Tab-separated table of N, CA, C and O and ligand atoms in Angstrom:
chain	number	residue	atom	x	y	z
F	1	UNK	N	29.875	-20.112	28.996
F	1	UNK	CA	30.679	-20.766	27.958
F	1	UNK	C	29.802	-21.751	27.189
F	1	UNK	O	29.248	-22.702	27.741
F	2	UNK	N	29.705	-21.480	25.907
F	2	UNK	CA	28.656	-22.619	24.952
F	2	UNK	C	29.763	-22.936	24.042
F	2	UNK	O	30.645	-22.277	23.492
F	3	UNK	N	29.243	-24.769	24.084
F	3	UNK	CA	30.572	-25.357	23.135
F	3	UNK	C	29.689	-25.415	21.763
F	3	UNK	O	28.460	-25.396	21.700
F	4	UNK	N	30.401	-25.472	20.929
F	4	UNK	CA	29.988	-25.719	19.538
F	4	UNK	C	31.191	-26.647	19.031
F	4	UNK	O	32.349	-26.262	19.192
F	5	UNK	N	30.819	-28.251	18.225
F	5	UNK	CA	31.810	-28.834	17.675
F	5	UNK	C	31.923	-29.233	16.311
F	5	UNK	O	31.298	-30.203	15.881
F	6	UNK	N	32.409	-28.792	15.860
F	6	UNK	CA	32.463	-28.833	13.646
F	6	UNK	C	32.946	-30.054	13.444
F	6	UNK	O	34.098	-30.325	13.783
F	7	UNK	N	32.058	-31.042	12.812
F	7	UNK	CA	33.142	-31.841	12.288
F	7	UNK	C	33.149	-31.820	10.769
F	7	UNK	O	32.198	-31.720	9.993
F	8	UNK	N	34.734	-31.962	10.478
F	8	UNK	CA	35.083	-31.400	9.443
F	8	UNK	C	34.618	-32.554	8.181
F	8	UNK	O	34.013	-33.352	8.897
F	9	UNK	N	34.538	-33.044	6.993
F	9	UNK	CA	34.276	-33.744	6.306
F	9	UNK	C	35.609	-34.508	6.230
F	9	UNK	O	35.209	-35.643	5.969
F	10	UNK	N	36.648	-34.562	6.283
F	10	UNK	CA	37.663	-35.641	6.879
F	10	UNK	C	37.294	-36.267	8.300
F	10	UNK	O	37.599	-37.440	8.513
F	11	UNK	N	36.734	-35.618	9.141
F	11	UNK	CA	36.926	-36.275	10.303
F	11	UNK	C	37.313	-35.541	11.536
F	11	UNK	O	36.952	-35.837	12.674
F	12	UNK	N	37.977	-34.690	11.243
F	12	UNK	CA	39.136	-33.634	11.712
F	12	UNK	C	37.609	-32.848	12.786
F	12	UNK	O	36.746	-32.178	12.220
F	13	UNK	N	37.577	-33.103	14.221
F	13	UNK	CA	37.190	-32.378	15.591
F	13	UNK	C	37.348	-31.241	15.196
F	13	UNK	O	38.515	-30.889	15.021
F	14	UNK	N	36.391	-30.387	14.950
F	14	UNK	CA	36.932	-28.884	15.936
F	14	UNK	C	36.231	-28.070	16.895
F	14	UNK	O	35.393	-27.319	16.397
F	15	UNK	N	36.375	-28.027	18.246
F	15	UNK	CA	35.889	-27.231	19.450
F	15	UNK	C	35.977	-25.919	19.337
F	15	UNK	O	37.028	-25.294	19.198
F	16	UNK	N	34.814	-25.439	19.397
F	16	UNK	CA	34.769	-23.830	19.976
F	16	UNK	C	34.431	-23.303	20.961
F	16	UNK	O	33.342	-23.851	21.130
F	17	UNK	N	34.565	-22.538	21.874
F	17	UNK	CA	33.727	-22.104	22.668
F	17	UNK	C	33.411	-20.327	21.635
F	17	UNK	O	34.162	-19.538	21.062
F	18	UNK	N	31.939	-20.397	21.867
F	18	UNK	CA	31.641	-19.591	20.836
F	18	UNK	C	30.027	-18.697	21.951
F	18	UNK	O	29.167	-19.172	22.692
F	19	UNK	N	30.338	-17.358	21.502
F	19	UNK	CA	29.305	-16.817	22.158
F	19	UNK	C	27.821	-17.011	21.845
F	19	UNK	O	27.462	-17.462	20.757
F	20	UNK	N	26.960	-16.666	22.812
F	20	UNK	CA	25.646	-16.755	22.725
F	20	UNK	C	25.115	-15.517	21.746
F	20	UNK	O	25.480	-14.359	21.951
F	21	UNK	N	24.109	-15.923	20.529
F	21	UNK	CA	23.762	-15.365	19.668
F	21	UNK	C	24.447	-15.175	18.306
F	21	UNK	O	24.136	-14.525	17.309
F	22	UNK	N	25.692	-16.125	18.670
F	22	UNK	CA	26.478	-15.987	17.299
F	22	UNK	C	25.781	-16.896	16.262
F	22	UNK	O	24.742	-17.530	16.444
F	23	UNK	N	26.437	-16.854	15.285
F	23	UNK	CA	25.673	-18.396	14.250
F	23	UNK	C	26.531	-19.417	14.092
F	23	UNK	O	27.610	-18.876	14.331
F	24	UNK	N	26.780	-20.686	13.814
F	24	UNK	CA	27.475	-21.403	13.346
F	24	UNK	C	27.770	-21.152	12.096
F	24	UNK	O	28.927	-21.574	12.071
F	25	UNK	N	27.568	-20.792	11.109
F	25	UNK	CA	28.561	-19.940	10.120
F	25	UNK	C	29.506	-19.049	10.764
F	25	UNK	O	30.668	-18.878	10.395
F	26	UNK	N	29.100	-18.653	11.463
F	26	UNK	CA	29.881	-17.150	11.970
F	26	UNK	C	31.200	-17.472	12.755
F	26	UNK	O	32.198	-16.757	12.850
F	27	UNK	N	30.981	-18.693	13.287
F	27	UNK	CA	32.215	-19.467	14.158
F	27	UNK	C	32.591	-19.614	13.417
F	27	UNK	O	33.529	-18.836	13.242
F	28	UNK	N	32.373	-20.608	12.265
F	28	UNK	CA	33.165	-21.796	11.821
F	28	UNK	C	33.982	-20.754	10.737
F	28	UNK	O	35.187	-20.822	10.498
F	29	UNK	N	33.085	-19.836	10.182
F	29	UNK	CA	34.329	-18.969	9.136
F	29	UNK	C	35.067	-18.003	9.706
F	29	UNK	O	35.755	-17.560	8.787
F	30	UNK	N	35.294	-17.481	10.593
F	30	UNK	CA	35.740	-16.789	12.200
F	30	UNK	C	37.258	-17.396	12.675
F	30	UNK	O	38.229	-16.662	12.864
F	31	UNK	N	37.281	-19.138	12.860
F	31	UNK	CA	38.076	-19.708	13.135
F	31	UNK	C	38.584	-20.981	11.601
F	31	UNK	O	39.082	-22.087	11.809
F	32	UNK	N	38.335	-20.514	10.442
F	32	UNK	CA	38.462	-21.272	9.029
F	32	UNK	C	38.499	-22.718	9.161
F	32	UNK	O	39.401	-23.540	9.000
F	33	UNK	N	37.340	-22.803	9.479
F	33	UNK	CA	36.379	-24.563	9.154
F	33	UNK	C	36.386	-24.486	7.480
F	33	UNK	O	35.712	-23.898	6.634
F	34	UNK	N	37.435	-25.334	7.475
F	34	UNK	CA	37.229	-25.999	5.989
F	34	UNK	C	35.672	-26.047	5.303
F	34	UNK	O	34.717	-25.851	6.055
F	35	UNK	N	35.539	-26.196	4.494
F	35	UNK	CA	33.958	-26.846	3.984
F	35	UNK	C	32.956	-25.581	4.309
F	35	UNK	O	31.803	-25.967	4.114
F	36	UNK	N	32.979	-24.433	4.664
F	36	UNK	CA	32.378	-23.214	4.948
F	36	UNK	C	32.863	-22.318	4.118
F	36	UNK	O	33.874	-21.645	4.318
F	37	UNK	N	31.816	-22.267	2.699
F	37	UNK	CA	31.931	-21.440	2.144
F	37	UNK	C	31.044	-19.688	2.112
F	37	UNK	O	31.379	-18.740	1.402
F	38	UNK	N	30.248	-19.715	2.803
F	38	UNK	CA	29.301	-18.937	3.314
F	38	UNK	C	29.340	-17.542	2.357
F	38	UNK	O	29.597	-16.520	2.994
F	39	UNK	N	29.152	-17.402	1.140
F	39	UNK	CA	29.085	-16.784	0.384
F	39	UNK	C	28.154	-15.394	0.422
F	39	UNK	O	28.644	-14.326	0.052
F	40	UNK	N	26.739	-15.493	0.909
F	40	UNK	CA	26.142	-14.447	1.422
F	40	UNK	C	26.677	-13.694	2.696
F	40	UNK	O	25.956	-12.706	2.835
F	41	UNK	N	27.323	-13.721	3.366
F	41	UNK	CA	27.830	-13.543	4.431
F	41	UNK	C	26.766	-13.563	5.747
F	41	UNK	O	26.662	-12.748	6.664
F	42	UNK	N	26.007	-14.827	5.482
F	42	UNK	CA	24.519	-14.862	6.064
F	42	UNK	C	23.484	-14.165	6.317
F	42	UNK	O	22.964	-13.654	7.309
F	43	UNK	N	23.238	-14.263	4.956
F	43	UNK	CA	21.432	-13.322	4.544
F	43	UNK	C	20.443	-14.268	4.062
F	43	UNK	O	19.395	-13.987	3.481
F	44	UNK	N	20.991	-15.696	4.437
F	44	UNK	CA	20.585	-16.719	3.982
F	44	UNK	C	20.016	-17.100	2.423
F	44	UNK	O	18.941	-17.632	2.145
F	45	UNK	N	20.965	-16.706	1.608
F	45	UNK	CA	20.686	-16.161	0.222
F	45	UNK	C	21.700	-17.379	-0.135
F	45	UNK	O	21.322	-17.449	-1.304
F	46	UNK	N	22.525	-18.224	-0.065
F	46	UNK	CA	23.555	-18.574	-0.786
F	46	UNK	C	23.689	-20.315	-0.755
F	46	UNK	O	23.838	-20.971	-1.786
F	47	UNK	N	23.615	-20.854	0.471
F	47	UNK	CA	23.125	-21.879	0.758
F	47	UNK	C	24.512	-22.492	0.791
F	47	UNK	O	24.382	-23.700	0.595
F	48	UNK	N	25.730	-22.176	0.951
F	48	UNK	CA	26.834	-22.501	1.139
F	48	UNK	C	27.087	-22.478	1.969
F	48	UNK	O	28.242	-22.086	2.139
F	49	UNK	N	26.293	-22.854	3.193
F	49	UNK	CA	26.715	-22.700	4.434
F	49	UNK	C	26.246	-24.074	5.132
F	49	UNK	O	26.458	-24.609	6.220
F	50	UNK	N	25.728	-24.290	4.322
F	50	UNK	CA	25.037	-26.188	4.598
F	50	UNK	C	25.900	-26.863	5.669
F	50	UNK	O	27.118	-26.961	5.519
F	51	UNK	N	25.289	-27.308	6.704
F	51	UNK	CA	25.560	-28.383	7.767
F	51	UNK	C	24.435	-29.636	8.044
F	51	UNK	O	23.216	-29.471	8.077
F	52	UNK	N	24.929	-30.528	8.177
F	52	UNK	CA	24.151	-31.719	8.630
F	52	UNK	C	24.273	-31.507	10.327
F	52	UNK	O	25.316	-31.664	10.962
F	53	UNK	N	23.153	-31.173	10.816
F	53	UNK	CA	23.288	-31.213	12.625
F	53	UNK	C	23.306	-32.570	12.734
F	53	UNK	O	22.852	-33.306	11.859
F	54	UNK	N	24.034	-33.135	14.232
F	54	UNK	CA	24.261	-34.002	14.320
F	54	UNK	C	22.526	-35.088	14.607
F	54	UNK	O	21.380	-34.646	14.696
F	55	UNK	N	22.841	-36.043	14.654
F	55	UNK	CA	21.232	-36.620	15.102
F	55	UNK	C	20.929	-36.410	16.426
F	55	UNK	O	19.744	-36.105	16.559
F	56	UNK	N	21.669	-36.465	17.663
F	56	UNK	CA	21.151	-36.178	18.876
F	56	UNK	C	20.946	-35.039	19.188
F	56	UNK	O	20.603	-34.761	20.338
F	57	UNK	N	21.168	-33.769	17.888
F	57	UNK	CA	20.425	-32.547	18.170
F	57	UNK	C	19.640	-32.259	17.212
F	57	UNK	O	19.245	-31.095	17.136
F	58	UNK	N	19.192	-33.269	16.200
F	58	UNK	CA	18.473	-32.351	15.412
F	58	UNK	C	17.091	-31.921	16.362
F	58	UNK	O	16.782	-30.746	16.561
F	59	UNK	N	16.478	-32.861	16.797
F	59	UNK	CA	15.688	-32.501	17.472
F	59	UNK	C	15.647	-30.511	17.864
F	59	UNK	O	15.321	-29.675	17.022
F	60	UNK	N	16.031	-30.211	19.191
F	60	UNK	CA	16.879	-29.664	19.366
F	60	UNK	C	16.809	-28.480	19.073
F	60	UNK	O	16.147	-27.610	19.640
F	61	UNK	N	17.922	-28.325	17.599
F	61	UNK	CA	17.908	-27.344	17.222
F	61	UNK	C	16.672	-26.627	16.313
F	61	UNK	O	16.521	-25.432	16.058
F	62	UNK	N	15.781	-27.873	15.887
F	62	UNK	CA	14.816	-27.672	15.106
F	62	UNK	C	14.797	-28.043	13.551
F	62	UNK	O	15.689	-28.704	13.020
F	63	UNK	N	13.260	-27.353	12.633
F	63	UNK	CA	13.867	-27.723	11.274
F	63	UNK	C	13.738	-26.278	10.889
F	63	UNK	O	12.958	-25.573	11.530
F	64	UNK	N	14.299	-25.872	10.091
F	64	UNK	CA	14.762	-24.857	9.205
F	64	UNK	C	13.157	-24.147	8.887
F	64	UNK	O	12.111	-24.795	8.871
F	65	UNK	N	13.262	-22.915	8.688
F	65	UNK	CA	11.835	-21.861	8.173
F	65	UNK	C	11.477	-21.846	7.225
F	65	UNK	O	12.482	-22.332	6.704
F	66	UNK	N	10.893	-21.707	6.507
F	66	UNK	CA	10.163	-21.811	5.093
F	66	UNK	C	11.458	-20.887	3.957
F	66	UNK	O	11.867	-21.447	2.941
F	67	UNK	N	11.811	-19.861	4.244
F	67	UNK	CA	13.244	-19.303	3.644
F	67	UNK	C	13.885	-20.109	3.228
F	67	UNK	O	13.842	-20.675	2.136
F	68	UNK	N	15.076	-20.327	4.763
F	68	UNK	CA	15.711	-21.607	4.838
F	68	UNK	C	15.742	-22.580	3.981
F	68	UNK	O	16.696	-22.720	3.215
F	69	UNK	N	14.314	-23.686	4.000
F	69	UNK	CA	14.217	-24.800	3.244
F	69	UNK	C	14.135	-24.399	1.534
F	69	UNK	O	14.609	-25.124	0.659
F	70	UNK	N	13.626	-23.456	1.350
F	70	UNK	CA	13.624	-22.591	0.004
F	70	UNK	C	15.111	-22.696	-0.715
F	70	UNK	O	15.505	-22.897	-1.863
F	71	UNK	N	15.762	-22.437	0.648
F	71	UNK	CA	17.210	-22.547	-0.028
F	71	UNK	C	17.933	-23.412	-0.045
F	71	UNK	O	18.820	-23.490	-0.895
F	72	UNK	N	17.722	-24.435	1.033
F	72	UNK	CA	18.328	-26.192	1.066
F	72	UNK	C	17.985	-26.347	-0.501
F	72	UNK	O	18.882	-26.766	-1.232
F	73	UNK	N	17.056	-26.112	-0.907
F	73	UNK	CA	16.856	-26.954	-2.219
F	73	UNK	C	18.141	-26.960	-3.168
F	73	UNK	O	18.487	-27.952	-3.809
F	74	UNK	N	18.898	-25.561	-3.184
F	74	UNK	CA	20.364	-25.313	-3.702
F	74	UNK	C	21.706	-26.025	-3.179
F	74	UNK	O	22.757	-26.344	-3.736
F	75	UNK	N	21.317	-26.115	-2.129
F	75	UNK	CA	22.393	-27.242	-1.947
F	75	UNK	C	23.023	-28.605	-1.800
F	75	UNK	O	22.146	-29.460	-1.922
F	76	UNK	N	24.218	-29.130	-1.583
F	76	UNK	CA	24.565	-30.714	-2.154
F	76	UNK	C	23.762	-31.165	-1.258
F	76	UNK	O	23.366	-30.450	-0.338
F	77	UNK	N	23.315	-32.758	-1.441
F	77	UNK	CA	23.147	-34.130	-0.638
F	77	UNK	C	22.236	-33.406	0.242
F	77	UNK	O	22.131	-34.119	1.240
F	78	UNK	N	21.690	-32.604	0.354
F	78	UNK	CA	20.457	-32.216	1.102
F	78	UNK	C	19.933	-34.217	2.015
F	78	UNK	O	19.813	-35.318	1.476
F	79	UNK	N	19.804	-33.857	3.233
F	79	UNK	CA	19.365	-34.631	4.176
F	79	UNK	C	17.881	-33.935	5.658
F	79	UNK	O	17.470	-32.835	6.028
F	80	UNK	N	17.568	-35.556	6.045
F	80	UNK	CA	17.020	-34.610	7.192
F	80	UNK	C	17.069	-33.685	7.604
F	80	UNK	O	16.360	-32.679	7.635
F	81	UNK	N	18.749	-34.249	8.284
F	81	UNK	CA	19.208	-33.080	9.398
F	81	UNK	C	20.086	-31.961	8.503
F	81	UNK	O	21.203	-31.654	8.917
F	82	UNK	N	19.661	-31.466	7.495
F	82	UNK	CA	20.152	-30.435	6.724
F	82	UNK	C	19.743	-29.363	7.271
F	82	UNK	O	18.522	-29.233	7.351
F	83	UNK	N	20.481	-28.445	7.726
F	83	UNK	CA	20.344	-26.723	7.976
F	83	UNK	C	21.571	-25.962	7.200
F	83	UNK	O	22.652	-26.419	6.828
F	84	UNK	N	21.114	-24.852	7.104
F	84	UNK	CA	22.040	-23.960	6.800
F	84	UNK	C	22.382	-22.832	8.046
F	84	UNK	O	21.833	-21.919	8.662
F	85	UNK	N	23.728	-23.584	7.965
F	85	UNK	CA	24.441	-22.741	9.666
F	85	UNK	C	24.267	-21.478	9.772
F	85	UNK	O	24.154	-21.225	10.972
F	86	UNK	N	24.160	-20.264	8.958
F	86	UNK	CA	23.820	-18.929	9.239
F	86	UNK	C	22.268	-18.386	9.964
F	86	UNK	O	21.796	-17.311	10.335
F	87	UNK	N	21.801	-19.905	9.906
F	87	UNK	CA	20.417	-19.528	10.288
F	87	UNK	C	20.125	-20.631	11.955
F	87	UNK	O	19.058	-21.029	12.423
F	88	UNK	N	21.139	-20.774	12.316
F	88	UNK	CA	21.145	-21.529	13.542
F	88	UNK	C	22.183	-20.968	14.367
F	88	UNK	O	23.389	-21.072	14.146
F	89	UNK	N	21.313	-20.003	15.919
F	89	UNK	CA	22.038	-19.212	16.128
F	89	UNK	C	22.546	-20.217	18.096
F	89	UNK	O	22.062	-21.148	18.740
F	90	UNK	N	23.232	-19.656	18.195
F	90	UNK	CA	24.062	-20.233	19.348
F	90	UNK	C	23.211	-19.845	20.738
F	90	UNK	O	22.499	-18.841	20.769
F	91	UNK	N	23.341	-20.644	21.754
F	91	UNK	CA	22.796	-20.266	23.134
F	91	UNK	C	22.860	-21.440	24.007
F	91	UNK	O	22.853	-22.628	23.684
F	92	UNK	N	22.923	-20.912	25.156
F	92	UNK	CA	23.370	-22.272	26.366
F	92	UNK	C	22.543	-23.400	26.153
F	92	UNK	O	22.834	-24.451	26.723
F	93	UNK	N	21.006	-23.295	25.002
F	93	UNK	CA	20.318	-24.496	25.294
F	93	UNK	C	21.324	-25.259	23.954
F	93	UNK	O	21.113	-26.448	23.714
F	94	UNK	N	21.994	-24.783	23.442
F	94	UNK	CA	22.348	-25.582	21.914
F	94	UNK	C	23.897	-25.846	22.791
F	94	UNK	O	24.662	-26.549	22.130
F	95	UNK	N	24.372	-25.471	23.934
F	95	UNK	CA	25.874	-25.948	24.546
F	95	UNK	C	26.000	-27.649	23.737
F	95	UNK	O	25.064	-28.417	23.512
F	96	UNK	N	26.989	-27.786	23.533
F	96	UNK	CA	27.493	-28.863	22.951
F	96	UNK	C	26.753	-29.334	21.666
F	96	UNK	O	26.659	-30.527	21.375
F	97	UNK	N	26.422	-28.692	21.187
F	97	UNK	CA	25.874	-29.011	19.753
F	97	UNK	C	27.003	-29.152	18.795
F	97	UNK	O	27.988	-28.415	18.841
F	98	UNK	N	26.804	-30.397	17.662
F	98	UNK	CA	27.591	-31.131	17.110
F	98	UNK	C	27.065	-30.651	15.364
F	98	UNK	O	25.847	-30.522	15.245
F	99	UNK	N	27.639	-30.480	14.498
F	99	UNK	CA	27.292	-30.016	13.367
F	99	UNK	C	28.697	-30.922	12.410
F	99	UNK	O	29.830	-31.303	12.702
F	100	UNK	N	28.104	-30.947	11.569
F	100	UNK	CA	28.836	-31.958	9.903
F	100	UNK	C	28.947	-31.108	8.911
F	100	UNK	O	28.120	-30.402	8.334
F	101	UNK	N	30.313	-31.299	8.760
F	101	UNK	CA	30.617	-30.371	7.373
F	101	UNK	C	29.887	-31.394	6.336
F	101	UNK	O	29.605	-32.486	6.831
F	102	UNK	N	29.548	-31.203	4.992
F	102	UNK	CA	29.323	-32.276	4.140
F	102	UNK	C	30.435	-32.108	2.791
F	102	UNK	O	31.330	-31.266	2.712
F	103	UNK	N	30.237	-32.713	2.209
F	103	UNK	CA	31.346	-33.337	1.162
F	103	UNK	C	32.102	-31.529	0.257
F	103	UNK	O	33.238	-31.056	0.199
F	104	UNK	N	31.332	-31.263	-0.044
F	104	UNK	CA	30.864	-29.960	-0.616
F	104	UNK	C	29.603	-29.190	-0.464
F	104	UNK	O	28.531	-29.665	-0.088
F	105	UNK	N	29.830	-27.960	-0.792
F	105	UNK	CA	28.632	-26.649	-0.915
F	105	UNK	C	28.670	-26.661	-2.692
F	105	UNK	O	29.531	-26.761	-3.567
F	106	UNK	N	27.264	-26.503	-2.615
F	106	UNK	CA	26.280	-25.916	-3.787
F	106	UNK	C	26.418	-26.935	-5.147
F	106	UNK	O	25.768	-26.698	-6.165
O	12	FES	FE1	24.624	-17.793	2.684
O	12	FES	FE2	24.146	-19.089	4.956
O	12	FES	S1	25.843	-17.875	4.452
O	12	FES	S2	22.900	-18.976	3.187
């Protein structure tokens, strides 16, 4: 069981238990996380899939691939801990990983 927790840009918790190898896009539009617009349907082409990882995982989960950051450039309020969730995939080492919707996509 790997938890994954969305928080929504109100505030609004949401828990998943979500399988190993899935993506956090793939949950969060799976179970309709507000603020997930994921427009490529993750080909990492769209950049509407933007999450702020939380700080005690950015570490963690890492920073984004040369693609990836190619495509942060398209999206809002770009930060540190900016990833795009289709490209951050799930597994017992990421269990309880915390992810931020942000205000808006693109
Ligand atoms: Fe399009 Fe992630 S879903 S870049």
């Amino acid at each position: 069981m790997t938890i994954l927790t969305i928080v929504a840009f109100d505030g609004a918790t949401i828990d998943l238990d979500v399988a190993d190898g899935s993506t956090v896009m793939e949950n969060a539009v799976r179970n309709s996380v507000p603020g997930i617009d994921a427009e490529c349907g993750g080909a990492c082409a769209c950049a509407t899939c933007h999450v702020y990882v939380d700080d005690e995982w950015a570490e963690r989960v890492g920073p984004p691939e040369a693609m990836e950051e190619d495509m942060l450039d398209f999206a809002f309020d770009v930060r540190p801990t900016s990833r795009l969730s289709c490209q951050i995939k799930m597994s017992a080492e990421l269990d309880g990983l915390i992810v931020h919707v942000p205000e808006r996509q693109g």
